[in-house]
mmCIF file of C-alpha atoms and ligand atoms in Angstrom:
data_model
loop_
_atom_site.group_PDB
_atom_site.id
_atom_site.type_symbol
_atom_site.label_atom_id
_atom_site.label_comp_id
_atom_site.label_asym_id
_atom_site.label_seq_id
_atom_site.Cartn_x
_atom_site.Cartn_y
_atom_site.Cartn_z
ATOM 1 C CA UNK J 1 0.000 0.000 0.000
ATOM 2 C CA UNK J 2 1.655 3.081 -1.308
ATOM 3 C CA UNK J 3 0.511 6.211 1.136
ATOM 4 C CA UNK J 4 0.919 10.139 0.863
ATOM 5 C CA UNK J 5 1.544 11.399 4.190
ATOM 6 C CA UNK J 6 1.046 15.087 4.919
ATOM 7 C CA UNK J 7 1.614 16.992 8.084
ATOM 8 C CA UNK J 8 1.131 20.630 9.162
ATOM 9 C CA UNK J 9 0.057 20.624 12.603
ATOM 10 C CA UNK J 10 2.455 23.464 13.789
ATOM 11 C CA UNK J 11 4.860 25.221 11.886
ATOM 12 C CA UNK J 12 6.564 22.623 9.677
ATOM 13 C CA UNK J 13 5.010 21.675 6.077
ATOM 14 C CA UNK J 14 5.913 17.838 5.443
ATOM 15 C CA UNK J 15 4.959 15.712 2.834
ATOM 16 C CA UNK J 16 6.275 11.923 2.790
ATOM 17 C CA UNK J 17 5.957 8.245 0.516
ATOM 18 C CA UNK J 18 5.671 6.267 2.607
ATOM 19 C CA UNK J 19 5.246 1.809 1.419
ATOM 20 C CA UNK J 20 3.250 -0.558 3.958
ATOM 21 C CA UNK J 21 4.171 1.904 7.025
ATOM 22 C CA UNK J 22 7.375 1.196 6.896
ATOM 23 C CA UNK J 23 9.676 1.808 3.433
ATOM 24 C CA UNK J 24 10.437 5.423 3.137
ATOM 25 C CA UNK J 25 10.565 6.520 -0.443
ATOM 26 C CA UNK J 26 10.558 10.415 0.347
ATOM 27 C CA UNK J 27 10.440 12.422 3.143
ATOM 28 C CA UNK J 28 10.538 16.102 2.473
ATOM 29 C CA UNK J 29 9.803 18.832 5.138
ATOM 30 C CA UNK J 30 10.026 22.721 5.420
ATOM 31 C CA UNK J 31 10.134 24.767 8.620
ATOM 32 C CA UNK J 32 9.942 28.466 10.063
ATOM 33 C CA UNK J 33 11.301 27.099 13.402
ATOM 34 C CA UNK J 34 14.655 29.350 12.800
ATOM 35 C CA UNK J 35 12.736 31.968 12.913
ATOM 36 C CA UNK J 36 10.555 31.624 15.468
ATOM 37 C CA UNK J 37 13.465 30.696 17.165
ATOM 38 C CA UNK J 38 14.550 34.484 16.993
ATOM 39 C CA UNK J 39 11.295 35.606 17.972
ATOM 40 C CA UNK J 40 10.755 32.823 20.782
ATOM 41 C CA UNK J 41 7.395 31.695 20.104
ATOM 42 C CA UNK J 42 5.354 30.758 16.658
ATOM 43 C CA UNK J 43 2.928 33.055 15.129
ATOM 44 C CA UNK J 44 -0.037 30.885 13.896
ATOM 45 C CA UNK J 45 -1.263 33.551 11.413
ATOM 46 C CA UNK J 46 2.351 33.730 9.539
ATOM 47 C CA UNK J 47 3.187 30.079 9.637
ATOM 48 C CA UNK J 48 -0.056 29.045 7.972
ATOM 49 C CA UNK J 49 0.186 31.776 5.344
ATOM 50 C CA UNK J 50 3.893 30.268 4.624
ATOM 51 C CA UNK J 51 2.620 26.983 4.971
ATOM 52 C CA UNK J 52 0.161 27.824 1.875
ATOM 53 C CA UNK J 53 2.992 28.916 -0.080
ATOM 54 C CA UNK J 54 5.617 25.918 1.099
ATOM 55 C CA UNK J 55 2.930 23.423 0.213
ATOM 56 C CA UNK J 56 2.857 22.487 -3.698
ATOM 57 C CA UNK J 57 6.479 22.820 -3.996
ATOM 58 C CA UNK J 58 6.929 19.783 -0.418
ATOM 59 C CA UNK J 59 4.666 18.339 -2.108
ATOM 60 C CA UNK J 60 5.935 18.349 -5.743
ATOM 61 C CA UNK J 61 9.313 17.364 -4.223
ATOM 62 C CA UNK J 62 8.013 14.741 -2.150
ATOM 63 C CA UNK J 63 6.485 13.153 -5.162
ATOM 64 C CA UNK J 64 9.216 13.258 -7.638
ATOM 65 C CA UNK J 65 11.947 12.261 -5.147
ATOM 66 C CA UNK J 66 9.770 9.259 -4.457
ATOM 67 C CA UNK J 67 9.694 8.576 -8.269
ATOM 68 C CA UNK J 68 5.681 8.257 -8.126
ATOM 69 C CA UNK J 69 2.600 9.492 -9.626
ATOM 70 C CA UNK J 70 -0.554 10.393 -8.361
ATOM 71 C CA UNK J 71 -2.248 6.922 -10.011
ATOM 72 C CA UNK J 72 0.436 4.913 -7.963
ATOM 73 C CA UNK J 73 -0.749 6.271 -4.706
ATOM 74 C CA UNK J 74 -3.580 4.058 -2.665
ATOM 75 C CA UNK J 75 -4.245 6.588 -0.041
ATOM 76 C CA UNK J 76 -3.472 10.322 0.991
ATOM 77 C CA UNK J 77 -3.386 10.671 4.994
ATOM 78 C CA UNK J 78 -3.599 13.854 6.987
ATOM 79 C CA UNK J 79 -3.382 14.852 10.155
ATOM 80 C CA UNK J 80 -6.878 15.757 11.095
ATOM 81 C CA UNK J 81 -5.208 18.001 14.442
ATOM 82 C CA UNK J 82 -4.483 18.678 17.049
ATOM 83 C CA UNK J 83 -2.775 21.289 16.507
ATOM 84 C CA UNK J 84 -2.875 25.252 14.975
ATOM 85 C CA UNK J 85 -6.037 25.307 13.499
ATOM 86 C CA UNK J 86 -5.416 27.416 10.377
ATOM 87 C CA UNK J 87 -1.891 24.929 9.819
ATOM 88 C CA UNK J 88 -4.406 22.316 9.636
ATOM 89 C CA UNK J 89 -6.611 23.562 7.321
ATOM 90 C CA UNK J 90 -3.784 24.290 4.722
ATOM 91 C CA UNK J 91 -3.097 20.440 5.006
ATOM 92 C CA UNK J 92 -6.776 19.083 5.001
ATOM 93 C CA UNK J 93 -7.808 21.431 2.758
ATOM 94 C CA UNK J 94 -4.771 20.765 0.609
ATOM 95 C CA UNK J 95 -5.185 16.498 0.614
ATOM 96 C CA UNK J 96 -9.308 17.141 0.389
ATOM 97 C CA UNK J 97 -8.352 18.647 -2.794
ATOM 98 C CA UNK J 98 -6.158 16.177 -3.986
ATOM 99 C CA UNK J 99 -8.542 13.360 -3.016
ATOM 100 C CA UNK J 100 -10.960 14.671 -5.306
ATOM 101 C CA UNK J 101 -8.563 15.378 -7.986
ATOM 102 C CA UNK J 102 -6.719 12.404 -7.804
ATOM 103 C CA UNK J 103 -9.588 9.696 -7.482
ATOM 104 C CA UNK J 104 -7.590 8.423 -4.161
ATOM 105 C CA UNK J 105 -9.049 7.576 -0.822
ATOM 106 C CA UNK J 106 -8.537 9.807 1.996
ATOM 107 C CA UNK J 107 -8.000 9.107 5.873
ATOM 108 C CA UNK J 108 -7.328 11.955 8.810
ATOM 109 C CA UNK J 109 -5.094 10.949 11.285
ATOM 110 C CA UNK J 110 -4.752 12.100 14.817
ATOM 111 C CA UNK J 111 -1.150 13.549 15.278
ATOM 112 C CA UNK J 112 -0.142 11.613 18.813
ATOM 113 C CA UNK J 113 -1.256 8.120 16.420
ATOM 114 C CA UNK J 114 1.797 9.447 13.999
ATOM 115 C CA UNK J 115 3.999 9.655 17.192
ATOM 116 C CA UNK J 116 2.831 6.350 17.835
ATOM 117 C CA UNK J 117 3.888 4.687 14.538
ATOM 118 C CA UNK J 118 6.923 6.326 14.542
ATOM 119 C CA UNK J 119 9.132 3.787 15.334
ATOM 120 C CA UNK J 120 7.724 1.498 12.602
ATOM 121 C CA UNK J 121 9.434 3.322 9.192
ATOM 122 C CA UNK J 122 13.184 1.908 8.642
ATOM 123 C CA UNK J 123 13.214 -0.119 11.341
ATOM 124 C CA UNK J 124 15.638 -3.255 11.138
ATOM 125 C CA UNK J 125 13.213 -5.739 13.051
ATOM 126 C CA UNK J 126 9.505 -4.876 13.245
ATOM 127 C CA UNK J 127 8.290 -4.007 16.462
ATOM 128 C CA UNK J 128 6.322 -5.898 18.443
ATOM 129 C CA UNK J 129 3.244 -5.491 21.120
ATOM 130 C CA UNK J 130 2.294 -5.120 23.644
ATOM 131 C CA UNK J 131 4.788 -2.283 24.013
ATOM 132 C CA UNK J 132 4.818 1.229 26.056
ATOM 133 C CA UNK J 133 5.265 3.907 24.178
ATOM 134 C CA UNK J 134 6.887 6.962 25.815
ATOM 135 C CA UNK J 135 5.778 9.967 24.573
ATOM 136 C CA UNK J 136 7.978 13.155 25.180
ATOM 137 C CA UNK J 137 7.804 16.480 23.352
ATOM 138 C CA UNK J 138 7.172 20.508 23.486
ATOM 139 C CA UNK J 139 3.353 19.946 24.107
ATOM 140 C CA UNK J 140 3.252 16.360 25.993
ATOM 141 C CA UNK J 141 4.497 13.338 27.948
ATOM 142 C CA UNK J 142 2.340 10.460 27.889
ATOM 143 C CA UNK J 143 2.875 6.904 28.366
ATOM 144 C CA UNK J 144 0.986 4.587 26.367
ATOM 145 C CA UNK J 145 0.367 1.129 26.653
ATOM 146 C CA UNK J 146 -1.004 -0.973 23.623
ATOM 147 C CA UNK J 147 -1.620 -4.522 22.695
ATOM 148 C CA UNK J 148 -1.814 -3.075 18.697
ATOM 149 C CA UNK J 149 -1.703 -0.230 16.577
ATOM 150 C CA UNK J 150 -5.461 0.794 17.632
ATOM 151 C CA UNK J 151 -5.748 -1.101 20.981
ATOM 152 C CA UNK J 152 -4.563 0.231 23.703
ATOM 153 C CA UNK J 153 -5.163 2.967 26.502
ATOM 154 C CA UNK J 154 -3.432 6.118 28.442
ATOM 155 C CA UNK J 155 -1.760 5.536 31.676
ATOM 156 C CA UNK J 156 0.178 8.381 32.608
ATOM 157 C CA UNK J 157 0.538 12.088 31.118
ATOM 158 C CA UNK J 158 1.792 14.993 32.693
ATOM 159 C CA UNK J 159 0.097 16.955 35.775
ATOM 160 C CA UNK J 160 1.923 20.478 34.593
ATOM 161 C CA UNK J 161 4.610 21.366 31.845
ATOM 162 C CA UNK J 162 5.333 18.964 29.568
ATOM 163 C CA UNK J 163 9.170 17.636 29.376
ATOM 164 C CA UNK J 164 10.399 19.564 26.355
ATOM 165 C CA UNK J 165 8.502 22.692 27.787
ATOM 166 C CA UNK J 166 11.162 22.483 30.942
ATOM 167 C CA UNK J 167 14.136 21.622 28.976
ATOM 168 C CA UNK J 168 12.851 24.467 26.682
ATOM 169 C CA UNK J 169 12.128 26.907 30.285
ATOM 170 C CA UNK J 170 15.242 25.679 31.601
ATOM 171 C CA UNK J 171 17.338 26.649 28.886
ATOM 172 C CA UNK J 172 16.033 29.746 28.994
ATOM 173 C CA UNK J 173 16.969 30.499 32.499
ATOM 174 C CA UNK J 174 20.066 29.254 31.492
ATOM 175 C CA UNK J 175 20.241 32.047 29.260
ATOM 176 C CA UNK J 176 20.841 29.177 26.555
ATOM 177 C CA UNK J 177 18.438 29.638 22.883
ATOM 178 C CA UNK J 178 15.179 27.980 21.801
ATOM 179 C CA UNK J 179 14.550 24.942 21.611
ATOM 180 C CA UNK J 180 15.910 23.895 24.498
ATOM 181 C CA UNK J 181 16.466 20.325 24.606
ATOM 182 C CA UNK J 182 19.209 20.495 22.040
ATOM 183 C CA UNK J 183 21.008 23.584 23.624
ATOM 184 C CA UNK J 184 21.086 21.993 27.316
ATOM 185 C CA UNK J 185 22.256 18.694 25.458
ATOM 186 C CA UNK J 186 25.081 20.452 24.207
ATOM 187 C CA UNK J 187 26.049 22.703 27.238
ATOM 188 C CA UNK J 188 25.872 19.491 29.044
ATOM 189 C CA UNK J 189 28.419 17.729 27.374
ATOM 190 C CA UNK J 190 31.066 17.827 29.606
ATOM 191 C CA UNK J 191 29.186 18.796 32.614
ATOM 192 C CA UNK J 192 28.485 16.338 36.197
ATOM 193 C CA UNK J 193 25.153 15.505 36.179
ATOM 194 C CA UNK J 194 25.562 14.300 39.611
ATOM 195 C CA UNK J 195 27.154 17.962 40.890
ATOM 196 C CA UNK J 196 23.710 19.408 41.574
ATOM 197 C CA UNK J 197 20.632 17.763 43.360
ATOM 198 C CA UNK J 198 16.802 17.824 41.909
ATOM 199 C CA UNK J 199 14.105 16.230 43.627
ATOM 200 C CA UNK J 200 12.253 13.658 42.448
ATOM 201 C CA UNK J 201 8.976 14.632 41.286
ATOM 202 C CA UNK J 202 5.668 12.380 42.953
ATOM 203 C CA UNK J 203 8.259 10.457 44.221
ATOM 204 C CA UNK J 204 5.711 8.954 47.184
ATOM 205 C CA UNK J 205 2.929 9.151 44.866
ATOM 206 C CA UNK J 206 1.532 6.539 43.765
ATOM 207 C CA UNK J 207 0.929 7.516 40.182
ATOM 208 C CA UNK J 208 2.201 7.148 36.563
ATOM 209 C CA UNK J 209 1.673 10.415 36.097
ATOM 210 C CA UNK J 210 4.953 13.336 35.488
ATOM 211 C CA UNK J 211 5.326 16.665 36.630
ATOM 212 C CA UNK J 212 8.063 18.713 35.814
ATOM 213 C CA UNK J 213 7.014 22.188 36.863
ATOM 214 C CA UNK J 214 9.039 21.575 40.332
ATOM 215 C CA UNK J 215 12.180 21.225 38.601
ATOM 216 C CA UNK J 216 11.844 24.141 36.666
ATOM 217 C CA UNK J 217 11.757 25.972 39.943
ATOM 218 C CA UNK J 218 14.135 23.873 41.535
ATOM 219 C CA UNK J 219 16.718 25.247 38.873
ATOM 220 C CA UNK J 220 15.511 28.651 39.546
ATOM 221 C CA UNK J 221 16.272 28.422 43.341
ATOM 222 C CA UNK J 222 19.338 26.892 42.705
ATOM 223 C CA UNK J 223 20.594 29.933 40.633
ATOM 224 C CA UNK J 224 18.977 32.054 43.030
ATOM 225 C CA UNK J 225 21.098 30.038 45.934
ATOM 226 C CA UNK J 226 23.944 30.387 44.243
ATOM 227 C CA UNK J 227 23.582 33.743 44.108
ATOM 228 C CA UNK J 228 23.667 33.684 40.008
ATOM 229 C CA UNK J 229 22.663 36.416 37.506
ATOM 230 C CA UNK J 230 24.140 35.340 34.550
ATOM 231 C CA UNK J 231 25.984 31.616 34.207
ATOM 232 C CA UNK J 232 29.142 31.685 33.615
ATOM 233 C CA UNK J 233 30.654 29.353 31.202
ATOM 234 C CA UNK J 234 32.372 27.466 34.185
ATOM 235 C CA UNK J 235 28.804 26.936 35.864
ATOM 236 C CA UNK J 236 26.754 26.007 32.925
ATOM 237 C CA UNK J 237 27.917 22.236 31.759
ATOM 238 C CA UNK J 238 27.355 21.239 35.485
ATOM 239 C CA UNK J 239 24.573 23.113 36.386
ATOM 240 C CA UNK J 240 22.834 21.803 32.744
ATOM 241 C CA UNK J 241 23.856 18.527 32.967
ATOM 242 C CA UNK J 242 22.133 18.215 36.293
ATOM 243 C CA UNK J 243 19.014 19.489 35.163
ATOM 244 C CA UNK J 244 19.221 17.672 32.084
ATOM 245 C CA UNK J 245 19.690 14.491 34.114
ATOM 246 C CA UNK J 246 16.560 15.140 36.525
ATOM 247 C CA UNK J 247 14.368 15.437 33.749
ATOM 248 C CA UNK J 248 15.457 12.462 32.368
ATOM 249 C CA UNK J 249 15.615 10.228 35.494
ATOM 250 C CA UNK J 250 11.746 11.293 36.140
ATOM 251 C CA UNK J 251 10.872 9.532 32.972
ATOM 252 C CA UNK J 252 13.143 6.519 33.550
ATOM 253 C CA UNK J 253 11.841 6.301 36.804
ATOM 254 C CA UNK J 254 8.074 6.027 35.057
ATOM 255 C CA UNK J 255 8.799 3.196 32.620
ATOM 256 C CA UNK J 256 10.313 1.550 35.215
ATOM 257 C CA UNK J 257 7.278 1.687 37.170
ATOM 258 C CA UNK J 258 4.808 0.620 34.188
ATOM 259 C CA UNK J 259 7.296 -2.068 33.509
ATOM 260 C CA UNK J 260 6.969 -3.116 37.216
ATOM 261 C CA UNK J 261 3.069 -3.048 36.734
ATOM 262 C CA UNK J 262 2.900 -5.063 33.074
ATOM 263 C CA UNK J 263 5.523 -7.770 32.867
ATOM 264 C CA UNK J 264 4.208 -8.760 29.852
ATOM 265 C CA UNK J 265 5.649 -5.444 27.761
ATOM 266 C CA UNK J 266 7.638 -6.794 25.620
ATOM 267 C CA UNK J 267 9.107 -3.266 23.886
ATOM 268 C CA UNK J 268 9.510 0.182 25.091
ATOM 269 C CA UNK J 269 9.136 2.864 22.230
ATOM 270 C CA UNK J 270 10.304 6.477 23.173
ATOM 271 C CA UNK J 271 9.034 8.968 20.344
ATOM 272 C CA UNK J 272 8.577 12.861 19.681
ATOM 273 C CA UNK J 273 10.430 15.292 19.924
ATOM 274 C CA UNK J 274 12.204 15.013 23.462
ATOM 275 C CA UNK J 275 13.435 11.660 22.112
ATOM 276 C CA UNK J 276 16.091 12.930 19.863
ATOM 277 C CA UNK J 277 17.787 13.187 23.095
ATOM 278 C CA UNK J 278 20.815 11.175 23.618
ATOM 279 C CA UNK J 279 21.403 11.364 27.104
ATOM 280 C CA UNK J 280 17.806 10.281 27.670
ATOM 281 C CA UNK J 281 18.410 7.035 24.973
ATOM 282 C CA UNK J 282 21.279 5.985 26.879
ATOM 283 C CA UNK J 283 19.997 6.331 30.658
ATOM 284 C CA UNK J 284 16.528 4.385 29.266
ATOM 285 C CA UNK J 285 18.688 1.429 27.838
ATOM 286 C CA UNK J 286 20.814 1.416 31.225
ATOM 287 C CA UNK J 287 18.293 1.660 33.517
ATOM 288 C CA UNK J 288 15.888 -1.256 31.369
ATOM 289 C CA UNK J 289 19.483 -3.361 31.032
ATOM 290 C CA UNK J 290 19.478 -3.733 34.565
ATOM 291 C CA UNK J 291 15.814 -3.754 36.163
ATOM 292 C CA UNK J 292 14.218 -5.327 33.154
ATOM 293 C CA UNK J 293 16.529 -7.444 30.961
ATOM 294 C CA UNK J 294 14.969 -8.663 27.933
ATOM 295 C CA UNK J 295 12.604 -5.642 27.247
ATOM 296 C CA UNK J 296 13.889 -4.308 24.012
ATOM 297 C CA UNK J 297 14.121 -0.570 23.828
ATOM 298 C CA UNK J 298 13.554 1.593 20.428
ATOM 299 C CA UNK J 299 13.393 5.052 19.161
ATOM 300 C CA UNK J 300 12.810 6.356 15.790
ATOM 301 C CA UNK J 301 15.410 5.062 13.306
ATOM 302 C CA UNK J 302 16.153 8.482 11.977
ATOM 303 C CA UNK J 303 16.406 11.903 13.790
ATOM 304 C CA UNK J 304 13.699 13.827 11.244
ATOM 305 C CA UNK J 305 11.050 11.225 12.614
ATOM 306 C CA UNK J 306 11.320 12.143 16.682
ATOM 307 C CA UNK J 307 10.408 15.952 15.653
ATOM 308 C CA UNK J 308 6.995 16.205 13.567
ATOM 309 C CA UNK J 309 6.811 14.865 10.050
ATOM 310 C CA UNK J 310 5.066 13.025 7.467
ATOM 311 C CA UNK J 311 6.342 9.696 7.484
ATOM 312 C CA UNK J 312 4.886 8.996 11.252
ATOM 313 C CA UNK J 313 1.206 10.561 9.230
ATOM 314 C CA UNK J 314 1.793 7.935 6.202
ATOM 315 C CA UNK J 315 2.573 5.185 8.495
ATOM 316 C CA UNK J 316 -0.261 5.219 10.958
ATOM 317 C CA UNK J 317 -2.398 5.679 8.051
ATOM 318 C CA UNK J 318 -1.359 1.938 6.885
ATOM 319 C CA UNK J 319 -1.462 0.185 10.307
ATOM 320 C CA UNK J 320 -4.773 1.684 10.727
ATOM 321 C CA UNK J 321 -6.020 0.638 7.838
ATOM 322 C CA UNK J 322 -4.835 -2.860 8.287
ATOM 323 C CA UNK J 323 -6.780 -3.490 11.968
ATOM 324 C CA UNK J 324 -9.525 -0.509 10.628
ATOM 325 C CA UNK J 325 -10.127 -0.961 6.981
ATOM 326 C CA UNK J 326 -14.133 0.985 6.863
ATOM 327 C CA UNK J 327 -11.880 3.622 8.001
ATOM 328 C CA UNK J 328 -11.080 4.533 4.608
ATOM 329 C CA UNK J 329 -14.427 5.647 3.792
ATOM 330 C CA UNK J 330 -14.959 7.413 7.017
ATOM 331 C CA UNK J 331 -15.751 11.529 6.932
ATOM 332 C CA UNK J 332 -13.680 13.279 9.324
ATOM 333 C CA UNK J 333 -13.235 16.828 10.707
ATOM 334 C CA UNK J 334 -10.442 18.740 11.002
ATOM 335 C CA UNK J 335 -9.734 19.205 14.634
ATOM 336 C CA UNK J 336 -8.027 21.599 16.682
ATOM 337 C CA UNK J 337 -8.376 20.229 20.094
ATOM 338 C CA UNK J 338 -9.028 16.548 18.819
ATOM 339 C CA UNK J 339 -8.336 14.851 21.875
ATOM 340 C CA UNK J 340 -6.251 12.141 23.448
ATOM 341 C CA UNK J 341 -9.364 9.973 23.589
ATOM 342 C CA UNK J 342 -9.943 10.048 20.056
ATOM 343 C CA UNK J 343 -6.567 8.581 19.103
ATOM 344 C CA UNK J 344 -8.271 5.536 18.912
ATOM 345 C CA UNK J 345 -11.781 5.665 18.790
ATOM 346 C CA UNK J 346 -12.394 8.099 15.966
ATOM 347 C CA UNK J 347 -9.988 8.333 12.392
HETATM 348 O O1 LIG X 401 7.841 16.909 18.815
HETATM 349 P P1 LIG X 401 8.411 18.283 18.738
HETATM 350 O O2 LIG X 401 9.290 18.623 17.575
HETATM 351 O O3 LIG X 401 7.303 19.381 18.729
HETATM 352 C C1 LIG X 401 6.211 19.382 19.571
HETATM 353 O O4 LIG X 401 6.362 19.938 20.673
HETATM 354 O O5 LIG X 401 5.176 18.793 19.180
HETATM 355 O O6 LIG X 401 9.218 18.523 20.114
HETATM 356 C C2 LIG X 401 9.893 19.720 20.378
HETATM 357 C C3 LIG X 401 10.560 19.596 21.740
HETATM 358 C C4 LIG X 401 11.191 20.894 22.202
HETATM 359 O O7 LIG X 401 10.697 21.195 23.484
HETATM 360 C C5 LIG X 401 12.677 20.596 22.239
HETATM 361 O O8 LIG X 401 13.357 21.252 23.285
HETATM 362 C C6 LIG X 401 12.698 19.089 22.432
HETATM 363 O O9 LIG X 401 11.598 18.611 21.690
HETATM 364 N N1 LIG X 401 13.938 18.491 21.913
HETATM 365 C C7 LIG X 401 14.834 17.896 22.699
HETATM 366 C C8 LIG X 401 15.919 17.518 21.861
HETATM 367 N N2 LIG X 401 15.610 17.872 20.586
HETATM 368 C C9 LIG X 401 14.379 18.461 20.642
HETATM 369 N N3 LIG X 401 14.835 17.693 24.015
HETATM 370 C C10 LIG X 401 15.909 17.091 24.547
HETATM 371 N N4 LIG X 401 17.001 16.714 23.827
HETATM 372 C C11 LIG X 401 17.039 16.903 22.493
HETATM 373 N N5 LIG X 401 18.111 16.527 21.783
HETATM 374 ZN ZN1 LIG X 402 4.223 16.213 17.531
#
């Protein structure tokens, strides 16, 4: 099944060619983040307005780089939402039109599914269920646990800010740039992440749940405390490594705690955007290598498919299709605030 994937949900314009959910034959994908970067924040109005004008040239690229034409294609998937509403209507309205046009089926797909499926495209060995999926990006940190694509429910999310939010806070603080997972990464890298203590967050509760609010004050007392205004470059690797580390180590600490729970998980899958992080790849792997040997552990097999794209969109489509075939021929709306719930009730 040869799929067109499309996704605009925020400020990115990503088109992808995608073959059974898993063999990328393009992957193309344009972005303002740069400069929203400068201005610290996304302006819905402007990046829908250059999504319009980034979209027939993705998606021209997207097909010719795949080598396909609009008769090979089976299905066109979109992401139905969440997200910016008037990003999502340049990529409904966009694959509506080329549904029509075309004479191929349509399908809307909820952007945490994508996430989801993410770890599907390129991998060497197919995944397998029941897994927990981690996750972790600017807007949310959910853990998932599923017995298939479409089965499957929500048992923990975050009671505050979501992880990348507090790397992103943090760096800030730090005085370091947006986004801020990547510039903390980097500041850490030859920082102690054992020179400053964080609490742990809920650490008596007994929940699944994250919050990571705390920590972001916790960093902002221990600047205050240490009587900072403006880190130094001899503070900053240790005092960003540390924070980077407590942030991490709450997550750990939550798969190991669904793990303890459901013995039967055979895979953990960390996805979005948060899981481009190294530091957090290689603490999950220790920490499973020791207090659950044999659970396999997986992230996206390329870096473009932790941040939002299209291939995650083309591939859910196809696994969805396979347990959900009517869903084909389903109407859909594009949806804003579609919620967690709907990931897998509703296409
Ligand atoms: O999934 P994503 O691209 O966008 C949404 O929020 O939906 O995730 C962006 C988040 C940002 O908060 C950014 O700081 C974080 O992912 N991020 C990272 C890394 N790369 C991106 N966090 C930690 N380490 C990284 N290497
Ligand atoms: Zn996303």
């Amino acid at each position: 099944m040869l799929v067109l994937g499309i996704e605009t949900s925020c400020d990115e314009t990503a088109v992808a060619v995608v073959r059974d959910g898993v063999e990328v034959l393009s992957n193309v994908i344009t972005s303002m983040s740069s400069r929203y970067a400068e201005l610290a924040g996304v302006i819905p109005e402007d990046a829908a307005r250059n999504q319009l004008a980034c979209m027939m040239p993705v998606l021209g690229a997207a097909m010719t780089s795949a080598g396909v034409q609009p008769s090979d294609l089976d299905v066109i998937a979109i992401t139905r939402g969440p997200g910016l509403l008037g990003s999502l209507l340049v990529g409904t309205a966009t694959a509506r039109q080329l549904s029509v046009a075309w004479n191929v089926p349509l399908v809307g797909i909820h952007h945490t599914l994508g996430h989801l499926s993410s770890v599907w495209p390129d991998a060497q060995v197919p995944p397998q269920f029941p897994s927990l999926t981690l996750s972790v990006s600017g807007g949310h940190s959910d853990l998932w646990l599923r017995e298939s694509h479409l089965k499957g429910k929500l048992i923990g999310r975050t009671r505050d800010d979501a992880v990348g939010e507090a790397f992103d806070k943090g760096a800030s603080l730090l005085g370091l740039p947006y986004p801020g997972g990547p510039a903390i990464a980097k500041a850490a890298e030859k920082g102690d992440p054992f020179r400053y203590a964080f609490p742990a967050p809920l650490k008596d509760d007994d929940t699944l749940d994250f919050s990571f609010s705390g920590l972001k004050t916790a960093l902002r007392y221990l600047l205050r405390d240490l009587n900072i205004q403006t880190v130094t470059q001899e503070q900053l690797p240790d005092i960003a490594a540390s924070y980077q580390h407590a942030l991490c180590a709450h997550l750990v600490d939550r798969v190991n705690r669904v793990l303890n729970a459901h013995p039967v998980t055979k895979e953990v899958h960390l996805v979005g955007g948060v899981s481009a992080s190294l530091y957090l790849r290689a603490l999950l792997q220790k920490s499973l290598a020791e207090n659950h040997p044999g659970v396999i552990v997986r992230w996206p097999a390329q870096f473009p498919y932790c941040t939002d794209n299209a291939v995650m969109i083309a591939s859910a489509a196809y696994f969805l299709l396979q347990e959900r075939p009517e869903a084909l021929v389903q109407p859909f709306a594009t949806d804003a605030m579609a919620s967690l719930h709907d990931v897998f009730s509703a296409v």
